[in-house]
Tab-separated table of C-alpha atoms and ligand atoms in Angstrom:
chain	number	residue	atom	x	y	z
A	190	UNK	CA	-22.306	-18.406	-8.153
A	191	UNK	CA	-20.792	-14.835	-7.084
A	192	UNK	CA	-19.778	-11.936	-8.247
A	193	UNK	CA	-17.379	-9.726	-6.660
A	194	UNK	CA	-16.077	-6.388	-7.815
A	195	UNK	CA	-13.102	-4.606	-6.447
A	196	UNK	CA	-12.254	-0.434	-7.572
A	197	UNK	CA	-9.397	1.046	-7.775
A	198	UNK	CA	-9.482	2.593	-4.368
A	199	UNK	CA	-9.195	-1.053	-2.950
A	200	UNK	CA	-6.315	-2.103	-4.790
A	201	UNK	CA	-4.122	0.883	-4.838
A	202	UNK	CA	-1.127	-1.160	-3.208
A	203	UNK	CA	0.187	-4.243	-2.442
A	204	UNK	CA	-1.969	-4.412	1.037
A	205	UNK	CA	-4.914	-3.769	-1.262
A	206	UNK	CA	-3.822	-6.854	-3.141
A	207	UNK	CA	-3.417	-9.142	-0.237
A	208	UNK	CA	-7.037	-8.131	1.149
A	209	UNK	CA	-8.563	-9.608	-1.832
A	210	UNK	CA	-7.158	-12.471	-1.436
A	211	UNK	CA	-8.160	-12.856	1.793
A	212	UNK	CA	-12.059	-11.878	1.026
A	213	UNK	CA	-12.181	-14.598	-1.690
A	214	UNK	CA	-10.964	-17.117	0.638
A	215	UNK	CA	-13.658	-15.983	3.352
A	216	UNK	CA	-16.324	-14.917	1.558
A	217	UNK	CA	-16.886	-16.593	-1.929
A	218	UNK	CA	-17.569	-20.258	-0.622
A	219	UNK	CA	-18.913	-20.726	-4.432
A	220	UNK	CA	-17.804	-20.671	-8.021
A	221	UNK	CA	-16.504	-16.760	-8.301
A	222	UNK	CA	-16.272	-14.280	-10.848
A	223	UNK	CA	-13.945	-10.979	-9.790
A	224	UNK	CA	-14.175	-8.053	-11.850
A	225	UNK	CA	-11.602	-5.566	-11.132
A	226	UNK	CA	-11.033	-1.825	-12.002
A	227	UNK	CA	-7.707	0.069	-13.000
A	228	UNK	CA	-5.492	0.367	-9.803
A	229	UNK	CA	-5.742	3.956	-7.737
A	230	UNK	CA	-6.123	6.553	-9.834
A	231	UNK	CA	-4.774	4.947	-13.507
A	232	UNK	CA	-7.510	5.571	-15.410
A	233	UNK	CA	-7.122	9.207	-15.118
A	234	UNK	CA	-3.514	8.838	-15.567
A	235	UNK	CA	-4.386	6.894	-19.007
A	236	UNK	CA	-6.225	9.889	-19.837
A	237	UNK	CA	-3.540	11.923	-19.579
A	238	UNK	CA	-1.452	10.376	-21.265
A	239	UNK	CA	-3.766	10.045	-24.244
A	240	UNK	CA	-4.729	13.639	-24.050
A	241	UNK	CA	-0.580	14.718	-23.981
A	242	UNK	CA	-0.546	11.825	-26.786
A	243	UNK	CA	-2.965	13.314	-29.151
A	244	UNK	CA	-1.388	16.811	-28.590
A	245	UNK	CA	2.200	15.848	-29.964
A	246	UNK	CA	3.452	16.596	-26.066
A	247	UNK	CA	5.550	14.743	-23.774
A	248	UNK	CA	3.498	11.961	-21.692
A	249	UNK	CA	6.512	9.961	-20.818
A	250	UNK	CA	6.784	10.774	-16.781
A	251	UNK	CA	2.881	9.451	-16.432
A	252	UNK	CA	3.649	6.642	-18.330
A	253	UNK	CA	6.830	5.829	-16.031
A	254	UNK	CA	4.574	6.732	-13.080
A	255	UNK	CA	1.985	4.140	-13.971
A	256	UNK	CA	5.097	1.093	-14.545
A	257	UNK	CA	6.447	2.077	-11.190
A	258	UNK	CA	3.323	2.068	-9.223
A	259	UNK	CA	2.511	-1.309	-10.458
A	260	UNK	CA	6.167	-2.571	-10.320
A	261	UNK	CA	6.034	-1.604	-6.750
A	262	UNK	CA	2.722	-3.882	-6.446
A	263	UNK	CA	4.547	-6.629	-7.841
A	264	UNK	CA	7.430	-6.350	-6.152
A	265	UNK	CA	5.782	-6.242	-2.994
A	266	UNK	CA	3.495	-8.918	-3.559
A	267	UNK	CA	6.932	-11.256	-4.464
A	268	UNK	CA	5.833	-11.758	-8.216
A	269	UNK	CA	9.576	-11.019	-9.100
A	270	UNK	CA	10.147	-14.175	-11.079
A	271	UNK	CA	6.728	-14.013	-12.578
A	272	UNK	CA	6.038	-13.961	-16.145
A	273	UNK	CA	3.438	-10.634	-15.681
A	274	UNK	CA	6.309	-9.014	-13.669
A	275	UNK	CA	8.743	-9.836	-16.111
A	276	UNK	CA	6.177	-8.470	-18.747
A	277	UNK	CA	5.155	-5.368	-16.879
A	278	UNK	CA	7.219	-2.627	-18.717
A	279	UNK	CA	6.156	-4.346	-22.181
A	280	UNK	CA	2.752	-4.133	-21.581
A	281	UNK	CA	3.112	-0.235	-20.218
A	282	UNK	CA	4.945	0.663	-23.442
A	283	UNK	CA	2.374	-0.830	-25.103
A	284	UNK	CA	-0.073	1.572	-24.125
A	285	UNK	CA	2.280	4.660	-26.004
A	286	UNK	CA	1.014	3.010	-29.475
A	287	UNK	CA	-1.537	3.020	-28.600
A	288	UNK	CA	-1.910	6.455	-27.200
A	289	UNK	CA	-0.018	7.796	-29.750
A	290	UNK	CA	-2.582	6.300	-32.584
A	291	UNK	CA	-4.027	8.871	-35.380
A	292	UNK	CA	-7.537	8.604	-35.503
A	293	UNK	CA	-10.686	9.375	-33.772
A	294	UNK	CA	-10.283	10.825	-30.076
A	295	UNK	CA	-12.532	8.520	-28.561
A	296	UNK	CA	-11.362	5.734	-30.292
A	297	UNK	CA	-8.056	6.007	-29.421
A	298	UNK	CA	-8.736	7.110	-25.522
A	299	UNK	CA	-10.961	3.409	-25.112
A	300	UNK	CA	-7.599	1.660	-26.701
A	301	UNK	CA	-5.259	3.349	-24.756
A	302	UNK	CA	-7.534	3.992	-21.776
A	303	UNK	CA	-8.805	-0.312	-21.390
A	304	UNK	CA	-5.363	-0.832	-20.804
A	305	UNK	CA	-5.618	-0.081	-16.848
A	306	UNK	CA	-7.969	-2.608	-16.542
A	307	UNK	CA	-5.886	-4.751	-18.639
A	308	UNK	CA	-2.865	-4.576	-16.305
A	309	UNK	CA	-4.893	-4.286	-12.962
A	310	UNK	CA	-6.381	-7.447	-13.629
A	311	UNK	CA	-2.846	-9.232	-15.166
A	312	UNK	CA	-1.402	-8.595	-11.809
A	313	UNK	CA	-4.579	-9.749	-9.766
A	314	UNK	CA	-4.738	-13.115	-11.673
A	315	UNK	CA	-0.888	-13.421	-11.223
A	316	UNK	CA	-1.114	-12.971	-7.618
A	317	UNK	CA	-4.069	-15.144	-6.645
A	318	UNK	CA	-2.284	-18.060	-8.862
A	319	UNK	CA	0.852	-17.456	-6.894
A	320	UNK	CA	-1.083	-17.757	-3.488
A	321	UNK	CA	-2.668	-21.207	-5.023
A	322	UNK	CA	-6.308	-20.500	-5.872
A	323	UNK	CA	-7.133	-21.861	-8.865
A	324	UNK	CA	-7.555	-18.863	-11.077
A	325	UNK	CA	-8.243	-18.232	-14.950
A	326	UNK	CA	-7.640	-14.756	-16.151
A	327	UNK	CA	-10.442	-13.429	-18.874
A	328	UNK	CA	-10.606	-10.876	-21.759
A	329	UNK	CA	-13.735	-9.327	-20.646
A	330	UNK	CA	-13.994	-7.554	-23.896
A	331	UNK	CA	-14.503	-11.029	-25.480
A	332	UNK	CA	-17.469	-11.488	-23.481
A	333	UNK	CA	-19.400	-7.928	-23.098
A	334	UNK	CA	-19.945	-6.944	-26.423
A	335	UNK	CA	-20.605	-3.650	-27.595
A	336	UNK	CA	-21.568	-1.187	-30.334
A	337	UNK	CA	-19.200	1.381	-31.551
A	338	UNK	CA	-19.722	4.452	-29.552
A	339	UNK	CA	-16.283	4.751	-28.266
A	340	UNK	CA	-16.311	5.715	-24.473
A	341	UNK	CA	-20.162	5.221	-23.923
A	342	UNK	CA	-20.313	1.059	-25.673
A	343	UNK	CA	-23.379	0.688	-25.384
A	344	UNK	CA	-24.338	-3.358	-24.481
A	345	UNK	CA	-25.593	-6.205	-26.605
A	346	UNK	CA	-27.555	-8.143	-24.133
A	347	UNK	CA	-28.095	-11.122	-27.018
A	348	UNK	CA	-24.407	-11.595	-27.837
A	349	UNK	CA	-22.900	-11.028	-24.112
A	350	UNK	CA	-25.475	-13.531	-22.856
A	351	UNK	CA	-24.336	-16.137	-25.571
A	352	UNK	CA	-20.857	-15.527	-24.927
A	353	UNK	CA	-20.978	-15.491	-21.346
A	354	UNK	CA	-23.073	-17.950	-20.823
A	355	UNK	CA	-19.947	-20.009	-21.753
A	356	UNK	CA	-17.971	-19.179	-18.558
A	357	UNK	CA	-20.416	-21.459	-16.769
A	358	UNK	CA	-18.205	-24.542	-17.149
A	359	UNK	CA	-15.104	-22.709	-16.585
A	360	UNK	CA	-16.624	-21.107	-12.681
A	361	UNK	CA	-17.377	-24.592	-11.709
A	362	UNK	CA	-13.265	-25.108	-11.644
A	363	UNK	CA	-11.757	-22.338	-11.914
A	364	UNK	CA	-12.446	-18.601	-9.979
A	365	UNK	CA	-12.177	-16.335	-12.673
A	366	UNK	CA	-10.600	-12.745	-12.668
A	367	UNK	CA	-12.301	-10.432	-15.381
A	368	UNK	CA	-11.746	-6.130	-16.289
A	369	UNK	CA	-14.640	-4.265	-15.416
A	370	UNK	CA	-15.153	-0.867	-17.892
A	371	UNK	CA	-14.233	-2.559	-20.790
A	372	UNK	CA	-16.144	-4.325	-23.737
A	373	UNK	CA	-15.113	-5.316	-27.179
A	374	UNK	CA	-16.662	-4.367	-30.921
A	375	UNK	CA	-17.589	-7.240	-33.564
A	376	UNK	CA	-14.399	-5.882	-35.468
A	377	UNK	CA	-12.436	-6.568	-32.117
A	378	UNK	CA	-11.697	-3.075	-30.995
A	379	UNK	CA	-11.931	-2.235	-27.191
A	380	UNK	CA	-14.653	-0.239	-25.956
A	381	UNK	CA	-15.354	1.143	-22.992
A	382	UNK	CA	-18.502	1.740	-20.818
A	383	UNK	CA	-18.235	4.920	-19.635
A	384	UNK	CA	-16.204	6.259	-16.799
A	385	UNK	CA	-16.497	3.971	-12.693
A	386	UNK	CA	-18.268	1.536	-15.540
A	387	UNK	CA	-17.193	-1.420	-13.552
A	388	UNK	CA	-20.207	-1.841	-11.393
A	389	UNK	CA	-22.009	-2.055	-14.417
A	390	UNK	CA	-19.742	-4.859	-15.847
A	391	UNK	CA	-20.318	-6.733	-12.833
A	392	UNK	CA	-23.735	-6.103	-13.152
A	393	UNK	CA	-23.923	-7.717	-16.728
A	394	UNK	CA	-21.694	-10.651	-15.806
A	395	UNK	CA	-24.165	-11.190	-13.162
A	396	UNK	CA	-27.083	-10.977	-15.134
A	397	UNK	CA	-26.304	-13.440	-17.592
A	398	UNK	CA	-24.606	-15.563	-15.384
A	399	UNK	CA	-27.556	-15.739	-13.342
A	400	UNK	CA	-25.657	-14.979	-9.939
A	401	UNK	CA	-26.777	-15.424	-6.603
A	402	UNK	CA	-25.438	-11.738	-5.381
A	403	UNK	CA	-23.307	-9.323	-6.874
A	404	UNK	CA	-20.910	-8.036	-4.146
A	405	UNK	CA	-19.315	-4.661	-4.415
A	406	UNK	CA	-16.463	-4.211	-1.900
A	407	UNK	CA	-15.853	-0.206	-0.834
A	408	UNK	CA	-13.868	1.966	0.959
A	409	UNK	CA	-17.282	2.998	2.611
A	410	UNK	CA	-19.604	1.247	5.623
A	411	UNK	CA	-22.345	0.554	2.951
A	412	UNK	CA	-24.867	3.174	0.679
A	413	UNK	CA	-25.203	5.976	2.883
A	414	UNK	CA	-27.602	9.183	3.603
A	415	UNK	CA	-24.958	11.418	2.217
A	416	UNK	CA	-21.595	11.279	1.256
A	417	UNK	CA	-19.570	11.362	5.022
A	418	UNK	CA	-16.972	13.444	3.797
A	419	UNK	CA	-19.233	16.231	3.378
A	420	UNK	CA	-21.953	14.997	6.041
A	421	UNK	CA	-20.898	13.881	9.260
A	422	UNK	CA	-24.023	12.562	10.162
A	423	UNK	CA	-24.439	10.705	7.071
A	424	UNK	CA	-26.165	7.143	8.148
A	425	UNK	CA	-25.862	3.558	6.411
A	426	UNK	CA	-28.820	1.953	4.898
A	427	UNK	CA	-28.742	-1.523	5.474
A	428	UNK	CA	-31.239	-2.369	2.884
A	429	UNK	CA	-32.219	-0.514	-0.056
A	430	UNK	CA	-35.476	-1.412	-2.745
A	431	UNK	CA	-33.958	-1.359	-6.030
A	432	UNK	CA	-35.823	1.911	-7.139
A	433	UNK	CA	-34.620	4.115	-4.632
A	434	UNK	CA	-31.116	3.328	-5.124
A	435	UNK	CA	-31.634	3.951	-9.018
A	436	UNK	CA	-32.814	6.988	-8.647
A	437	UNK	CA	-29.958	7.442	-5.597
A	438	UNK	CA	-27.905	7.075	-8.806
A	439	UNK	CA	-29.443	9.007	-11.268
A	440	UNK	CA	-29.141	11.858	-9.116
A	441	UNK	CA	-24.929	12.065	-8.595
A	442	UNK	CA	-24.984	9.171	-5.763
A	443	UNK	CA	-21.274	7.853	-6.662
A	444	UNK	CA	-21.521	5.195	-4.717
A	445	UNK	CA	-22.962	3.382	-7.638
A	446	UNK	CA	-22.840	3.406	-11.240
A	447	UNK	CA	-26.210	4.747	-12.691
A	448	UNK	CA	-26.668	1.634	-15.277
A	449	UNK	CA	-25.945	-1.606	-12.203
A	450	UNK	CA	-29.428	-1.386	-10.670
A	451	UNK	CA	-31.987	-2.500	-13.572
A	452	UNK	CA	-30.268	-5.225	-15.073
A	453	UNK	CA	-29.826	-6.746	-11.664
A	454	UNK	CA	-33.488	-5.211	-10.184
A	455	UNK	CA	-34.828	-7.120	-13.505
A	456	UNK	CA	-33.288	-10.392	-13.063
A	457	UNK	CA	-34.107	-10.037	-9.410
A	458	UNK	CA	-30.044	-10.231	-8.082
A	459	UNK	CA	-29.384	-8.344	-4.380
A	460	UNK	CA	-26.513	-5.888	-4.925
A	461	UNK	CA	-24.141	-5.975	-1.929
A	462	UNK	CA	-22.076	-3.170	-0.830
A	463	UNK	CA	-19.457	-3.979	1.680
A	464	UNK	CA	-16.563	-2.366	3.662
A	465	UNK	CA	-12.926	-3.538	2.130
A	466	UNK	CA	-11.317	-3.056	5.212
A	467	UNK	CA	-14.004	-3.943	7.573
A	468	UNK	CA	-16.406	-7.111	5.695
A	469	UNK	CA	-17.642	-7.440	9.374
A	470	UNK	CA	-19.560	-4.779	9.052
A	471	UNK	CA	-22.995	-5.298	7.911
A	472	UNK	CA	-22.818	-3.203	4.984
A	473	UNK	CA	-25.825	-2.799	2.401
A	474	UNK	CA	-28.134	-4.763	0.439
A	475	UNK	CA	-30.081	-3.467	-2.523
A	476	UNK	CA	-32.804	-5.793	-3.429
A	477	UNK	CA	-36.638	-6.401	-3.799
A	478	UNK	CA	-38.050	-5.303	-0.813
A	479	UNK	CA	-40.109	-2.181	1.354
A	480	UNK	CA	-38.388	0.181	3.427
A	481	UNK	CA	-40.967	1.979	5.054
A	482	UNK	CA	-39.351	5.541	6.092
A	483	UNK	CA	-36.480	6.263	4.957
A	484	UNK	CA	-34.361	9.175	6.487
A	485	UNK	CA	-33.455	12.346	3.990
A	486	UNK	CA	-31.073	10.980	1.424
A	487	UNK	CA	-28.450	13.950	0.486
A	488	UNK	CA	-26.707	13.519	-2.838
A	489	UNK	CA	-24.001	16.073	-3.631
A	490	UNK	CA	-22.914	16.910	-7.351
A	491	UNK	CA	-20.417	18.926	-8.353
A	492	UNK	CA	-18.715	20.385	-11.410
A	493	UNK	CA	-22.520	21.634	-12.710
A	494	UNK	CA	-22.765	23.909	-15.320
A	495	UNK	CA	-26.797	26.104	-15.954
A	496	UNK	CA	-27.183	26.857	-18.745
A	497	UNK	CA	-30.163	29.375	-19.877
A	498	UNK	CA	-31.197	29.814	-23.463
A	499	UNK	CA	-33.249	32.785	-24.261
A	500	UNK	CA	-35.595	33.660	-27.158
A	501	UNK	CA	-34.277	36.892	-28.802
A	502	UNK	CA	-37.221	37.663	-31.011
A	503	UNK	CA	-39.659	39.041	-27.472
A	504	UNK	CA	-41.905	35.915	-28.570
A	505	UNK	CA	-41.973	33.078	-24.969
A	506	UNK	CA	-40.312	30.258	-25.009
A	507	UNK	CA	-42.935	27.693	-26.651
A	508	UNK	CA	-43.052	24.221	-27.642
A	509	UNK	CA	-41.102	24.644	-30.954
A	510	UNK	CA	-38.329	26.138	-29.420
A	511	UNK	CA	-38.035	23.568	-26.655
A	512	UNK	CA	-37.811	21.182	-29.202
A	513	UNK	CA	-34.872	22.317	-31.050
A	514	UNK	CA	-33.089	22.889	-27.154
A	515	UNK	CA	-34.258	18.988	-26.999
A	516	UNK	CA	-32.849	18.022	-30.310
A	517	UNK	CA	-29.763	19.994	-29.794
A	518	UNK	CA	-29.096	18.178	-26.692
A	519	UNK	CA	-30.081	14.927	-27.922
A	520	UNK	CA	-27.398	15.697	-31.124
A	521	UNK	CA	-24.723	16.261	-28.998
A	522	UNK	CA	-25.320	13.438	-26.083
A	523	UNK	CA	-25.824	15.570	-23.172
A	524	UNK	CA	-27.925	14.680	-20.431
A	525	UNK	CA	-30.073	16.978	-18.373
A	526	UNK	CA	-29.942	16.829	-14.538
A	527	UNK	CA	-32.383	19.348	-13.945
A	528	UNK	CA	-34.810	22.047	-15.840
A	529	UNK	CA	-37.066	24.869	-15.285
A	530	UNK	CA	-38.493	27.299	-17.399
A	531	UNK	CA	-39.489	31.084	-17.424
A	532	UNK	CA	-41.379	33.203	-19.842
A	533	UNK	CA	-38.438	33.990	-21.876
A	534	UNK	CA	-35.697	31.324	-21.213
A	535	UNK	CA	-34.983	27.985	-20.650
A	536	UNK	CA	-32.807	27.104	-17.976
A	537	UNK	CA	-30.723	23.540	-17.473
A	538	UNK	CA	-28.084	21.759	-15.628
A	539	UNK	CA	-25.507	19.676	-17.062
A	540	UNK	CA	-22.317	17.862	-15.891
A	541	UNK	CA	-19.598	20.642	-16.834
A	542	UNK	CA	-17.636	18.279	-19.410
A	543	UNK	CA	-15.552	20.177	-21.957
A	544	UNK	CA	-15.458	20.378	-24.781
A	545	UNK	CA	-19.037	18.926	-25.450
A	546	UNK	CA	-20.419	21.576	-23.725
A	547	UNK	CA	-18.835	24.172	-25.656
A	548	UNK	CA	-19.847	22.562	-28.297
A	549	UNK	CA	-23.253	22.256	-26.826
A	550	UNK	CA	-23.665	26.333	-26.069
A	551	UNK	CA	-21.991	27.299	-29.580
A	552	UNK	CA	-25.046	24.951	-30.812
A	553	UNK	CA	-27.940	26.516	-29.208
A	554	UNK	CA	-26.159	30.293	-29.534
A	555	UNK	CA	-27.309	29.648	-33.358
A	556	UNK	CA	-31.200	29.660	-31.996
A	557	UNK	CA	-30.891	31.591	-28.947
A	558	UNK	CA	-29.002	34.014	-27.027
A	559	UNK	CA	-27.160	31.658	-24.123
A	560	UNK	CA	-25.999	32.606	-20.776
A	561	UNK	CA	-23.559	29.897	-18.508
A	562	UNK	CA	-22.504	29.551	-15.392
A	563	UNK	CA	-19.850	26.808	-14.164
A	564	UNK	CA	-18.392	25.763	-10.819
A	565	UNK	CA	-22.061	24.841	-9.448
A	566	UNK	CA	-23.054	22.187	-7.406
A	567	UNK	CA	-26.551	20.378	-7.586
A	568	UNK	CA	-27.520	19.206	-4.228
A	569	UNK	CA	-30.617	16.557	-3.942
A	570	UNK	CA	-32.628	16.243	-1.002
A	571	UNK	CA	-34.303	13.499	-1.527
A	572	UNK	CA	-37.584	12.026	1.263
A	573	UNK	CA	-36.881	15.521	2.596
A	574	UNK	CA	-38.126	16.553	6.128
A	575	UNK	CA	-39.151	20.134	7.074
A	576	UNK	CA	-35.535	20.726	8.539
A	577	UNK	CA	-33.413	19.321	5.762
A	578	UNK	CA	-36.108	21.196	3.208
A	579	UNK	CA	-35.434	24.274	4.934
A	580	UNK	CA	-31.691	23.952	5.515
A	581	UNK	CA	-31.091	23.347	1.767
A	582	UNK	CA	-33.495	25.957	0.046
A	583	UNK	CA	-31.926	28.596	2.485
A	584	UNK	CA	-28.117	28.249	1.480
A	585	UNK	CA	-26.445	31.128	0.278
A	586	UNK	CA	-25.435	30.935	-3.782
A	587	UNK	CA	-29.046	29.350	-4.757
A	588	UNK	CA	-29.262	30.266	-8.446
A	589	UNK	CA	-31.990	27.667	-9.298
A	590	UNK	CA	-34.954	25.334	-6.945
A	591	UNK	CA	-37.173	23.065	-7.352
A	592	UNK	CA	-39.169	21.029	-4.959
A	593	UNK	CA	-41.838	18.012	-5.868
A	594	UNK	CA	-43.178	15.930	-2.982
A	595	UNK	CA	-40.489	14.375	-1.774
A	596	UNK	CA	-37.406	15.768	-3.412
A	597	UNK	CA	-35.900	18.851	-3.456
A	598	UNK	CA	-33.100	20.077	-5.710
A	599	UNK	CA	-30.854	23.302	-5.546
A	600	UNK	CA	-28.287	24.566	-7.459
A	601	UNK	CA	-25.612	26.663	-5.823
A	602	UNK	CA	-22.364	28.487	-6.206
A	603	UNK	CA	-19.185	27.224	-4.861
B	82	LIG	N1	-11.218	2.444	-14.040
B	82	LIG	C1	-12.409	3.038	-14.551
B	82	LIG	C2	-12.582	4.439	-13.993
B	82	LIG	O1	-11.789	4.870	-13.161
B	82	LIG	C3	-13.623	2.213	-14.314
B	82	LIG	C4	-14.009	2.037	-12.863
B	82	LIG	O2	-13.220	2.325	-11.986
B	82	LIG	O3	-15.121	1.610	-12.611
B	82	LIG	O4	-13.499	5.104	-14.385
């Protein structure tokens, strides 16, 4: 069997819609599992609205926003008389409840927030049953199971398996349609996996369904060099060994999320990437193999924040004090992209993600004396040559480097 995951960017309208259709009937040719994201841009809409929501302000034009764009969908796609269309504003006004909730923030965003998923998926089932493929919509959050960190569920590999294992019987009839992002508590409250999370659903669908590929369709050619809206040169890989495309991940490549590539690498699954509006294109696989020189891989991320902590007592930075930067950080679930120290300070780069980082700095100001810059962007050159090496370190705005072997990383201005 398959899986196949479609983002938001490919089903932003009714055209969007239709396309999947049309890959399932071309390219599955075995039992399928679909795991789709939130529609266009709904999941930041749902946050929003859950941010207005938890404020006591008005939310109510979003909310109308997100009925009408996926009225329109439905509409379009002739689902008038159907049940889900009928159902549509319902489900929407279900989300205020939730929104509106009193409780704990993340909590209520991973109630409110799931519900994109919820409805993307509603209407994708809907459709393919109306065009006659024999289709079985799924609560994915009764199938990846998580712990309670709201936002960030973090998987239980032992109970998903058992649970998904299940489906087995159900993909030799039926294809199924599934949410990505989402995941479900023992006490039956929605979770979700962290934000572009649906990769890694498919991922663990994949994994314990023991899939032949995982297939993620893309409004790109494949996993490129560098990101072509900012590169023009940028090139397509057409195969990728597992480890490079983690660590492709790990440093801001979007074109994945970070947690897809061990559970497949482990189980030994190649990841497709593929164009959505072009699957003759060869696109990319990610799998067990040797590339044997790859060209400079450029990974662009923005929105970086340095922060420098300095000892105020004229002692150096030393172990001790690293350790309570380390323990602060750990505390407050903030993840380092890159570090360097001096004499006198320790300097880091995080994702820019209020208001844990000001939480974060107010932290460490109890230890140290801490200096922050924001509106940064980390740029990784990674299997640089002695042009791109050169190129990068000599940009204007450079406020931190670092080179090993074969990858350097700057952080610049904006
Ligand atoms: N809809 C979610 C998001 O926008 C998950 C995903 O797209 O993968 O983050």
């Amino acid at each position: 069997m398959k899986v196949f995951k479609f983002g938001g960017a490919s089903l932003k309208n009714s055209k969007g819609f239709q396309n999947v259709a049309a890959l399932i009937k071309e390219y599955a040719n075995e039992p399928l599992l679909v795991v789709v994201s939130a529609i266009d841009k709904t999941t930041n809409a749902l946050e929003r609205v859950v941010a207005l929501a938890q404020s006591g302000k008005d939310y109510s034009s979003i909310l109308k926003e997100i009925y009408l764009q996926h009225k329109q969908i439905s509409n379009e796609l002739g689902l008038e008389a159907d049940i889900v269309h009928q159902n549509l504003e319902t489900l929407v006004q279900a989300i205020a409840s939730k929104a509106e909730t009193k409780g704990d923030y993340d909590f209520v965003y991973d109630q409110a927030v799931s519900q994109g998923e919820i409805l993307s998926s509603t209407l994708l089932s809907s459709y393919l049953q109306a065009s006659k493929f024999p289709v079985q919509w799924m609560d994915a959050r009764k199938y990846v199971h998580t712990d309670e960190t709201y936002r960030e569920g973090k998987v239980n590999w032992t109970q998903s398996q058992a649970s998904i294992e299940s489906l087995k019987e159900i993909l030799q009839k039926k294809i199924i349609v599934t949410q990505g992002f989402i995941g479900g508590t023992t006490q039956n409250n929605t979770t979700t996996l962290g934000r572009e999370g649906s990769d890694f659903s498919a991922a663990i669908f994949a994994t314990c369904l023991k899939a032949k590929s995982v297939t993620i369709w893309k409004d790109v050619p494949g996993v490129m060099s560098a990101d072509p809206k900012r590169l023009k040169n940028a090139v397509v890989f057409d195969e990728l060994p597992y480890q490079e495309a983690a660590e492709m991940t790990y440093y801001g490549a979007s074109v994945i999320h970070p947690k897809t590539i061990k559970p497949l690498a482990n189980a030994n699954i190649p990841l497709w990437v593929k164009n959505f509006d072009d699957p003759t294109l060869p696109g990319t696989v990610i799998h067990d193999c040797k590339v044997d020189k790859l060209p400079p891989l450029i990974v662009f991320k923005d929105n970086q924040c340095l922060i420098s902590c300095r000892v105020t007592d004229y002692s150096f930075v030393n172990e001790p004090q690293l350790n309570k930067i380390f323990e602060t950080l750990t505390q407050k679930d903030v993840r380092i992209n890159v570090m360097q120290n001096s004499a006198i300070s320790f300097s880091f780069c995080v994702d820019f993600r209020e208001p844990k980082i000001s939480k974060l700095i107010e932290a460490l100001s109890k230890n140290f004396e801490v200096y922050y810059n924001t509106d940064l962007t980390l740029i990784t050159v990674k299997n640089y040559d002695t042009a791109t090496f050169q190129q990068y370190r000599t940009m204007p705005g450079v406020m931190l480097e670092q080179s090993s072997r074969s990858t350097l990383q700057v952080l610049v201005r904006n």
